[in-house]
mmCIF file of N, CA and C in Angstrom:
data_model
loop_
_atom_site.group_PDB
_atom_site.id
_atom_site.type_symbol
_atom_site.label_atom_id
_atom_site.label_comp_id
_atom_site.label_asym_id
_atom_site.label_seq_id
_atom_site.Cartn_x
_atom_site.Cartn_y
_atom_site.Cartn_z
ATOM 1 N N MET A 1 0.457 -1.325 0.049
ATOM 2 C CA MET A 1 -0.159 0.353 0.196
ATOM 3 C C MET A 1 1.180 1.496 -0.158
ATOM 4 N N ILE A 2 0.472 2.432 -0.761
ATOM 5 C CA ILE A 2 1.615 3.452 -1.194
ATOM 6 C C ILE A 2 1.167 4.229 0.851
ATOM 7 N N ASP A 3 1.699 4.889 0.838
ATOM 8 C CA ASP A 3 1.718 5.763 2.252
ATOM 9 C C ASP A 3 1.537 6.999 1.623
ATOM 10 N N THR A 4 -0.025 7.195 2.558
ATOM 11 C CA THR A 4 -0.325 8.740 2.446
ATOM 12 C C THR A 4 0.048 9.715 2.075
ATOM 13 N N ASN A 5 1.745 9.968 2.982
ATOM 14 C CA ASN A 5 2.310 10.834 2.823
ATOM 15 C C ASN A 5 3.784 11.473 1.021
ATOM 16 N N ILE A 6 3.386 9.884 0.987
ATOM 17 C CA ILE A 6 3.832 10.056 -0.354
ATOM 18 C C ILE A 6 2.715 10.556 -1.849
ATOM 19 N N GLU A 7 1.321 9.733 -1.478
ATOM 20 C CA GLU A 7 -0.095 10.073 -2.443
ATOM 21 C C GLU A 7 0.318 11.820 -2.037
ATOM 22 N N ASP A 8 0.160 12.494 -0.997
ATOM 23 C CA ASP A 8 -0.174 13.698 -1.002
ATOM 24 C C ASP A 8 1.145 14.674 -0.867
ATOM 25 N N LYS A 9 2.301 13.918 -1.447
ATOM 26 C CA LYS A 9 3.619 15.024 -2.219
ATOM 27 C C LYS A 9 3.502 15.303 -3.418
ATOM 28 N N VAL A 10 3.139 13.543 -4.081
ATOM 29 C CA VAL A 10 2.638 13.684 -5.566
ATOM 30 C C VAL A 10 1.686 14.536 -6.157
ATOM 31 N N LYS A 11 0.579 14.790 -5.048
ATOM 32 C CA LYS A 11 -0.565 15.833 -5.352
ATOM 33 C C LYS A 11 0.402 17.202 -5.073
ATOM 34 N N LEU A 12 0.679 17.276 -4.995
ATOM 35 C CA LEU A 12 1.231 18.505 -4.475
ATOM 36 C C LEU A 12 2.202 19.170 -5.705
ATOM 37 N N LEU A 13 2.937 17.886 -6.119
ATOM 38 C CA LEU A 13 3.988 18.240 -7.265
ATOM 39 C C LEU A 13 3.037 18.585 -8.651
ATOM 40 N N HIS A 14 2.160 18.030 -8.488
ATOM 41 C CA HIS A 14 1.219 17.992 -9.463
ATOM 42 C C HIS A 14 0.394 19.516 -9.587
ATOM 43 N N LYS A 15 -0.338 19.894 -8.356
ATOM 44 C CA LYS A 15 -0.739 20.669 -8.257
ATOM 45 C C LYS A 15 -0.068 22.632 -8.987
ATOM 46 N N LYS A 16 1.852 22.260 -8.008
ATOM 47 C CA LYS A 16 2.606 23.099 -8.109
ATOM 48 C C LYS A 16 2.891 23.022 -9.720
ATOM 49 N N ALA A 17 3.002 22.292 -10.287
ATOM 50 C CA ALA A 17 3.088 22.467 -11.607
ATOM 51 C C ALA A 17 2.421 22.522 -13.158
ATOM 52 N N ALA A 18 0.874 22.494 -12.229
ATOM 53 C CA ALA A 18 -0.018 22.942 -13.230
ATOM 54 C C ALA A 18 -0.361 24.408 -12.850
ATOM 55 N N GLN A 19 -0.028 25.018 -11.391
ATOM 56 C CA GLN A 19 -0.021 26.279 -11.624
ATOM 57 C C GLN A 19 0.989 26.768 -12.702
ATOM 58 N N LEU A 20 2.025 26.358 -12.269
ATOM 59 C CA LEU A 20 3.499 26.780 -13.003
ATOM 60 C C LEU A 20 2.779 26.926 -14.525
ATOM 61 N N LEU A 21 2.306 25.902 -15.003
ATOM 62 C CA LEU A 21 1.960 25.822 -16.449
ATOM 63 C C LEU A 21 0.723 27.205 -16.958
ATOM 64 N N GLN A 22 -0.277 27.530 -15.633
ATOM 65 C CA GLN A 22 -1.423 28.059 -16.316
ATOM 66 C C GLN A 22 -1.012 29.784 -16.032
ATOM 67 N N ASN A 23 0.492 29.938 -15.414
ATOM 68 C CA ASN A 23 1.008 30.874 -15.203
ATOM 69 C C ASN A 23 1.850 31.356 -16.576
ATOM 70 N N LYS A 24 2.041 30.622 -17.325
ATOM 71 C CA LYS A 24 2.973 30.794 -18.341
ATOM 72 C C LYS A 24 4.233 30.420 -18.317
ATOM 73 N N ALA A 25 4.987 29.258 -17.415
ATOM 74 C CA ALA A 25 6.109 28.978 -16.709
ATOM 75 C C ALA A 25 6.040 28.201 -17.923
ATOM 76 N N LYS A 26 7.835 28.511 -18.577
ATOM 77 C CA LYS A 26 8.332 27.453 -20.136
ATOM 78 C C LYS A 26 8.809 26.143 -19.401
ATOM 79 N N ASP A 27 9.230 24.961 -19.756
ATOM 80 C CA ASP A 27 8.750 23.925 -19.033
ATOM 81 C C ASP A 27 10.385 23.869 -18.413
ATOM 82 N N ASP A 28 11.528 24.330 -18.639
ATOM 83 C CA ASP A 28 12.646 23.484 -18.233
ATOM 84 C C ASP A 28 12.569 24.727 -16.352
ATOM 85 N N GLU A 29 11.167 25.846 -16.963
ATOM 86 C CA GLU A 29 11.403 26.364 -15.250
ATOM 87 C C GLU A 29 10.613 25.211 -14.068
ATOM 88 N N ILE A 30 9.624 24.882 -14.534
ATOM 89 C CA ILE A 30 8.579 24.438 -14.146
ATOM 90 C C ILE A 30 9.413 22.496 -13.729
ATOM 91 N N ILE A 31 10.289 22.158 -14.777
ATOM 92 C CA ILE A 31 11.130 21.432 -14.934
ATOM 93 C C ILE A 31 12.458 21.725 -13.259
ATOM 94 N N THR A 32 12.804 22.785 -13.166
ATOM 95 C CA THR A 32 13.446 23.496 -12.454
ATOM 96 C C THR A 32 12.943 23.071 -10.879
ATOM 97 N N ALA A 33 11.760 23.799 -10.736
ATOM 98 C CA ALA A 33 10.661 23.767 -9.331
ATOM 99 C C ALA A 33 10.415 22.918 -8.974
ATOM 100 N N LEU A 34 10.445 21.710 -9.713
ATOM 101 C CA LEU A 34 9.695 20.540 -9.471
ATOM 102 C C LEU A 34 10.946 19.756 -9.280
ATOM 103 N N ILE A 35 12.515 19.915 -9.313
ATOM 104 C CA ILE A 35 13.195 19.504 -9.173
ATOM 105 C C ILE A 35 14.218 20.151 -7.659
ATOM 106 N N LYS A 36 13.629 21.431 -7.583
ATOM 107 C CA LYS A 36 13.817 21.713 -6.593
ATOM 108 C C LYS A 36 13.065 21.418 -5.078
ATOM 109 N N GLU A 37 12.012 20.748 -5.206
ATOM 110 C CA GLU A 37 10.853 20.237 -4.483
ATOM 111 C C GLU A 37 11.815 18.857 -3.959
ATOM 112 N N GLY A 38 13.051 17.925 -4.423
ATOM 113 C CA GLY A 38 14.089 17.013 -4.414
ATOM 114 C C GLY A 38 13.251 15.713 -5.098
ATOM 115 N N ILE A 39 12.727 15.673 -6.036
ATOM 116 C CA ILE A 39 12.554 14.945 -7.109
ATOM 117 C C ILE A 39 13.523 15.045 -8.544
ATOM 118 N N ASN A 40 14.016 13.394 -8.926
ATOM 119 C CA ASN A 40 14.769 13.323 -10.025
ATOM 120 C C ASN A 40 14.084 14.335 -11.386
ATOM 121 N N HIS A 41 15.039 14.894 -12.249
ATOM 122 C CA HIS A 41 14.327 14.953 -13.420
ATOM 123 C C HIS A 41 13.732 14.638 -13.863
ATOM 124 N N ASP A 42 13.865 12.882 -14.514
ATOM 125 C CA ASP A 42 13.143 12.617 -15.538
ATOM 126 C C ASP A 42 11.749 12.102 -14.846
ATOM 127 N N TYR A 43 11.697 12.397 -13.384
ATOM 128 C CA TYR A 43 10.032 12.379 -12.620
ATOM 129 C C TYR A 43 9.463 13.744 -12.939
ATOM 130 N N ALA A 44 10.840 14.483 -12.469
ATOM 131 C CA ALA A 44 9.484 16.261 -12.940
ATOM 132 C C ALA A 44 8.907 16.272 -14.595
ATOM 133 N N THR A 45 10.059 15.411 -15.707
ATOM 134 C CA THR A 45 9.495 15.661 -17.137
ATOM 135 C C THR A 45 8.015 14.705 -17.041
ATOM 136 N N LEU A 46 7.949 13.484 -16.202
ATOM 137 C CA LEU A 46 6.816 13.191 -16.327
ATOM 138 C C LEU A 46 5.550 13.981 -15.646
ATOM 139 N N ILE A 47 6.062 14.098 -14.763
ATOM 140 C CA ILE A 47 5.007 15.066 -13.580
ATOM 141 C C ILE A 47 3.832 16.095 -14.554
ATOM 142 N N LEU A 48 5.131 17.087 -15.103
ATOM 143 C CA LEU A 48 5.159 17.864 -16.282
ATOM 144 C C LEU A 48 4.304 17.255 -17.684
ATOM 145 N N ASP A 49 4.643 15.962 -17.854
ATOM 146 C CA ASP A 49 3.606 15.698 -19.378
ATOM 147 C C ASP A 49 2.169 15.432 -18.938
ATOM 148 N N ASN A 50 2.197 14.679 -17.713
ATOM 149 C CA ASN A 50 0.789 14.048 -17.012
ATOM 150 C C ASN A 50 0.086 15.209 -16.626
ATOM 151 N N VAL A 51 0.884 16.447 -16.393
ATOM 152 C CA VAL A 51 -0.417 17.796 -16.287
ATOM 153 C C VAL A 51 -0.500 18.459 -17.112
ATOM 154 N N LYS A 52 0.530 18.415 -18.649
ATOM 155 C CA LYS A 52 0.116 18.803 -19.511
ATOM 156 C C LYS A 52 -1.351 17.968 -20.856
ATOM 157 N N ASP A 53 -0.638 16.089 -20.262
ATOM 158 C CA ASP A 53 -2.108 15.699 -20.997
ATOM 159 C C ASP A 53 -3.386 15.727 -20.357
ATOM 160 N N ASP A 54 -3.068 15.997 -18.760
ATOM 161 C CA ASP A 54 -4.281 16.383 -18.429
ATOM 162 C C ASP A 54 -5.440 17.669 -18.682
ATOM 163 N N VAL A 55 -4.606 19.046 -18.817
ATOM 164 C CA VAL A 55 -5.295 20.022 -18.884
ATOM 165 C C VAL A 55 -5.486 19.322 -21.014
ATOM 166 N N HIS A 56 -5.219 19.036 -21.825
ATOM 167 C CA HIS A 56 -5.349 18.331 -23.072
ATOM 168 C C HIS A 56 -7.019 18.097 -22.927
ATOM 169 N N ASP A 57 -6.675 17.100 -21.762
ATOM 170 C CA ASP A 57 -7.757 16.233 -21.787
ATOM 171 C C ASP A 57 -8.977 16.991 -21.622
ATOM 172 N N LYS A 58 -8.792 18.131 -20.981
ATOM 173 C CA LYS A 58 -9.596 18.882 -20.351
ATOM 174 C C LYS A 58 -10.565 19.747 -21.960
ATOM 175 N N LYS A 59 -9.479 20.169 -22.205
ATOM 176 C CA LYS A 59 -9.622 21.009 -23.385
ATOM 177 C C LYS A 59 -10.690 19.392 -24.595
ATOM 178 N N GLU A 60 -10.509 18.697 -24.431
ATOM 179 C CA GLU A 60 -11.109 17.896 -25.348
ATOM 180 C C GLU A 60 -13.020 17.371 -25.184
ATOM 181 N N PHE A 61 -12.969 17.378 -23.910
ATOM 182 C CA PHE A 61 -14.358 17.216 -23.098
ATOM 183 C C PHE A 61 -14.917 18.477 -23.430
ATOM 184 N N ARG A 62 -14.323 19.967 -23.066
ATOM 185 C CA ARG A 62 -15.201 20.635 -23.749
ATOM 186 C C ARG A 62 -16.052 20.479 -25.379
ATOM 187 N N LYS A 63 -14.703 20.710 -25.913
ATOM 188 C CA LYS A 63 -14.778 20.814 -27.089
ATOM 189 C C LYS A 63 -15.641 19.344 -27.428
ATOM 190 N N HIS A 64 -15.580 18.541 -26.849
ATOM 191 C CA HIS A 64 -16.852 17.069 -27.625
ATOM 192 C C HIS A 64 -18.154 17.653 -26.942
ATOM 193 N N TRP A 65 -17.742 18.252 -25.371
ATOM 194 C CA TRP A 65 -19.281 18.497 -25.104
ATOM 195 C C TRP A 65 -20.219 19.472 -26.260
ATOM 196 N N VAL A 66 -19.770 20.017 -26.132
ATOM 197 C CA VAL A 66 -20.117 21.249 -26.687
ATOM 198 C C VAL A 66 -20.414 21.300 -28.153
ATOM 199 N N SER A 67 -19.878 20.458 -28.632
ATOM 200 C CA SER A 67 -20.354 20.160 -30.795
ATOM 201 C C SER A 67 -21.368 18.968 -30.564
ATOM 202 N N GLY A 68 -20.891 18.093 -29.247
ATOM 203 C CA GLY A 68 -22.063 17.167 -29.793
ATOM 204 C C GLY A 68 -23.422 17.891 -29.015
ATOM 205 N N SER A 69 -23.261 18.011 -27.885
ATOM 206 C CA SER A 69 -24.734 18.934 -27.610
ATOM 207 C C SER A 69 -25.127 20.132 -28.510
ATOM 208 N N PHE A 70 -24.435 20.841 -29.839
ATOM 209 C CA PHE A 70 -25.065 21.370 -30.733
ATOM 210 C C PHE A 70 -25.879 20.685 -31.763
ATOM 211 N N ILE A 71 -24.822 19.533 -31.970
ATOM 212 C CA ILE A 71 -25.044 18.323 -32.749
ATOM 213 C C ILE A 71 -26.942 17.315 -32.525
ATOM 214 N N THR A 72 -26.701 16.723 -31.324
ATOM 215 C CA THR A 72 -28.113 16.888 -30.379
ATOM 216 C C THR A 72 -29.150 17.435 -30.628
ATOM 217 N N ILE A 73 -29.304 18.944 -30.483
ATOM 218 C CA ILE A 73 -29.747 19.831 -30.333
ATOM 219 C C ILE A 73 -31.082 20.461 -31.765
ATOM 220 N N ALA A 74 -29.982 20.148 -32.515
ATOM 221 C CA ALA A 74 -29.915 20.293 -34.024
ATOM 222 C C ALA A 74 -31.205 19.319 -34.839
ATOM 223 N N GLY A 75 -30.461 18.155 -34.580
ATOM 224 C CA GLY A 75 -30.990 17.207 -34.802
ATOM 225 C C GLY A 75 -32.742 17.085 -33.735
ATOM 226 N N LEU A 76 -32.517 17.109 -32.097
ATOM 227 C CA LEU A 76 -34.107 17.008 -32.287
ATOM 228 C C LEU A 76 -35.087 18.253 -32.542
ATOM 229 N N LEU A 77 -33.865 19.695 -33.191
ATOM 230 C CA LEU A 77 -34.989 20.176 -33.454
ATOM 231 C C LEU A 77 -35.590 20.130 -35.055
ATOM 232 N N VAL A 78 -35.124 19.899 -35.392
ATOM 233 C CA VAL A 78 -35.046 19.613 -36.658
ATOM 234 C C VAL A 78 -36.323 18.304 -36.868
ATOM 235 N N ASN A 79 -36.181 17.571 -36.013
ATOM 236 C CA ASN A 79 -37.216 16.503 -36.098
ATOM 237 C C ASN A 79 -38.776 17.023 -35.755
ATOM 238 N N TYR A 80 -38.642 18.337 -34.856
ATOM 239 C CA TYR A 80 -39.523 18.892 -33.943
ATOM 240 C C TYR A 80 -39.702 19.898 -35.809
ATOM 241 N N LEU A 81 -39.277 20.971 -35.799
ATOM 242 C CA LEU A 81 -39.516 21.277 -37.294
ATOM 243 C C LEU A 81 -40.410 20.072 -38.226
ATOM 244 N N SER A 82 -39.832 19.918 -38.728
ATOM 245 C CA SER A 82 -40.487 18.648 -39.265
ATOM 246 C C SER A 82 -42.045 17.986 -39.442
ATOM 247 N N TYR A 83 -41.562 17.160 -38.081
ATOM 248 C CA TYR A 83 -43.087 16.858 -37.694
ATOM 249 C C TYR A 83 -43.885 17.998 -37.870
ATOM 250 N N GLU A 84 -43.888 19.290 -37.099
ATOM 251 C CA GLU A 84 -44.897 20.671 -36.793
ATOM 252 C C GLU A 84 -45.151 21.032 -38.369
ATOM 253 N N ILE A 85 -44.079 20.823 -39.413
ATOM 254 C CA ILE A 85 -44.542 21.260 -40.566
ATOM 255 C C ILE A 85 -45.206 20.458 -41.255
ATOM 256 N N SER A 86 -45.480 18.762 -41.230
ATOM 257 C CA SER A 86 -45.817 17.779 -41.199
ATOM 258 C C SER A 86 -47.351 17.780 -40.874
ATOM 259 N N GLU A 87 -47.462 18.267 -39.802
ATOM 260 C CA GLU A 87 -49.498 19.237 -39.046
ATOM 261 C C GLU A 87 -49.630 20.131 -39.208
ATOM 262 N N LYS A 88 -48.917 20.634 -40.142
ATOM 263 C CA LYS A 88 -49.469 22.131 -40.679
ATOM 264 C C LYS A 88 -50.356 22.222 -41.965
ATOM 265 N N TYR A 89 -49.813 20.998 -42.863
ATOM 266 C CA TYR A 89 -49.857 21.524 -43.674
ATOM 267 C C TYR A 89 -50.459 19.713 -44.106
ATOM 268 N N GLY A 90 -50.913 19.017 -43.517
ATOM 269 C CA GLY A 90 -51.407 18.196 -43.708
ATOM 270 C C GLY A 90 -51.070 17.111 -44.228
ATOM 271 N N ALA A 91 -49.394 16.983 -44.251
ATOM 272 C CA ALA A 91 -48.409 15.704 -45.022
ATOM 273 C C ALA A 91 -49.000 14.713 -44.277
ATOM 274 N N GLY A 92 -48.876 13.734 -45.067
ATOM 275 C CA GLY A 92 -48.290 12.150 -44.057
ATOM 276 C C GLY A 92 -47.181 11.379 -43.368
ATOM 277 N N SER A 93 -46.335 12.609 -43.729
ATOM 278 C CA SER A 93 -45.000 12.121 -43.768
ATOM 279 C C SER A 93 -43.675 12.928 -42.510
ATOM 280 N N PHE A 94 -43.280 12.526 -42.201
ATOM 281 C CA PHE A 94 -42.103 13.955 -41.761
ATOM 282 C C PHE A 94 -41.414 13.058 -41.407
ATOM 283 N N LEU A 95 -39.697 13.926 -41.060
ATOM 284 C CA LEU A 95 -38.177 13.412 -41.060
ATOM 285 C C LEU A 95 -38.575 13.088 -39.372
ATOM 286 N N LEU A 96 -37.545 11.671 -39.715
ATOM 287 C CA LEU A 96 -37.637 11.363 -38.783
ATOM 288 C C LEU A 96 -36.174 11.178 -38.429
ATOM 289 N N LEU A 97 -35.364 12.802 -37.960
ATOM 290 C CA LEU A 97 -33.237 11.744 -37.591
ATOM 291 C C LEU A 97 -32.932 11.591 -36.828
ATOM 292 N N TRP A 98 -33.371 9.816 -35.860
ATOM 293 C CA TRP A 98 -32.519 9.952 -34.620
ATOM 294 C C TRP A 98 -30.923 9.889 -34.949
ATOM 295 N N GLY A 99 -30.425 9.121 -35.921
ATOM 296 C CA GLY A 99 -29.157 8.969 -35.667
ATOM 297 C C GLY A 99 -28.654 10.413 -36.161
ATOM 298 N N ILE A 100 -28.953 11.321 -36.441
ATOM 299 C CA ILE A 100 -28.047 12.708 -35.837
ATOM 300 C C ILE A 100 -28.242 12.685 -34.816
ATOM 301 N N VAL A 101 -29.309 12.456 -33.716
ATOM 302 C CA VAL A 101 -29.183 12.764 -32.176
ATOM 303 C C VAL A 101 -28.610 11.520 -32.000
ATOM 304 N N LEU A 102 -28.663 10.577 -31.725
ATOM 305 C CA LEU A 102 -27.490 9.251 -31.281
ATOM 306 C C LEU A 102 -26.164 9.777 -31.477
ATOM 307 N N PHE A 103 -25.747 10.303 -32.992
ATOM 308 C CA PHE A 103 -24.249 10.687 -33.131
ATOM 309 C C PHE A 103 -23.867 11.880 -32.018
ATOM 310 N N GLY A 104 -24.775 13.044 -31.590
ATOM 311 C CA GLY A 104 -24.390 13.325 -30.968
ATOM 312 C C GLY A 104 -24.484 13.522 -29.371
ATOM 313 N N ILE A 105 -25.414 12.652 -28.994
ATOM 314 C CA ILE A 105 -24.696 11.446 -27.216
ATOM 315 C C ILE A 105 -23.869 10.778 -27.416
ATOM 316 N N LEU A 106 -23.253 10.283 -28.908
ATOM 317 C CA LEU A 106 -22.096 9.656 -29.182
ATOM 318 C C LEU A 106 -20.933 10.079 -28.760
ATOM 319 N N ILE A 107 -20.845 11.674 -29.350
ATOM 320 C CA ILE A 107 -19.440 12.491 -28.933
ATOM 321 C C ILE A 107 -19.756 13.167 -27.646
ATOM 322 N N ILE A 108 -20.490 12.775 -26.949
ATOM 323 C CA ILE A 108 -20.815 13.534 -25.174
ATOM 324 C C ILE A 108 -20.251 12.167 -24.804
ATOM 325 N N VAL A 109 -20.517 11.216 -25.054
ATOM 326 C CA VAL A 109 -20.315 10.325 -24.195
ATOM 327 C C VAL A 109 -18.837 10.259 -24.125
ATOM 328 N N ARG A 110 -18.377 9.985 -25.653
ATOM 329 C CA ARG A 110 -16.415 9.915 -25.555
ATOM 330 C C ARG A 110 -16.013 11.076 -25.310
ATOM 331 N N GLY A 111 -16.444 12.326 -25.092
ATOM 332 C CA GLY A 111 -16.091 13.220 -24.268
ATOM 333 C C GLY A 111 -15.763 12.958 -23.185
ATOM 334 N N PHE A 112 -17.157 12.483 -21.916
ATOM 335 C CA PHE A 112 -16.815 11.656 -21.345
ATOM 336 C C PHE A 112 -15.957 11.094 -20.738
ATOM 337 N N ILE A 113 -15.521 10.360 -21.654
ATOM 338 C CA ILE A 113 -14.731 9.120 -21.455
ATOM 339 C C ILE A 113 -13.023 9.364 -21.615
ATOM 340 N N ILE A 114 -12.810 10.478 -22.545
ATOM 341 C CA ILE A 114 -11.754 11.015 -22.305
ATOM 342 C C ILE A 114 -11.157 11.398 -21.286
ATOM 343 N N PHE A 115 -12.466 12.421 -20.983
ATOM 344 C CA PHE A 115 -12.241 12.888 -19.333
ATOM 345 C C PHE A 115 -11.926 12.011 -18.094
ATOM 346 N N ARG A 116 -12.426 11.270 -18.330
ATOM 347 C CA ARG A 116 -11.830 10.258 -16.984
ATOM 348 C C ARG A 116 -11.244 9.486 -16.932
ATOM 349 N N LYS A 117 -10.088 9.292 -18.292
ATOM 350 C CA LYS A 117 -8.914 8.304 -18.468
ATOM 351 C C LYS A 117 -7.624 8.347 -17.519
#
């Protein structure tokens, strides 16, 4: 079992790297700051890479969530408008585009999968 002090230190190092990255510090500055915390260069580089991956995954999640929501809402709107127009003009049929709605939902789910990894 991993010692909680070690887990806390790792979380602290990740948080420090994330703050420095958010403040637009250069990679070598972040690595130097992490080394000053008592870890070796390779582990500092690994922490920086992990933090960058986390930031990238959050951006990808937002992108998938927004695009998936837009596609889902657009599909539902087309279905609704098609039905309303067919009712208004007495047409016997209307467009039912559930594939678009399902595609939008799948994009949202993919975003959540990216976020959870």
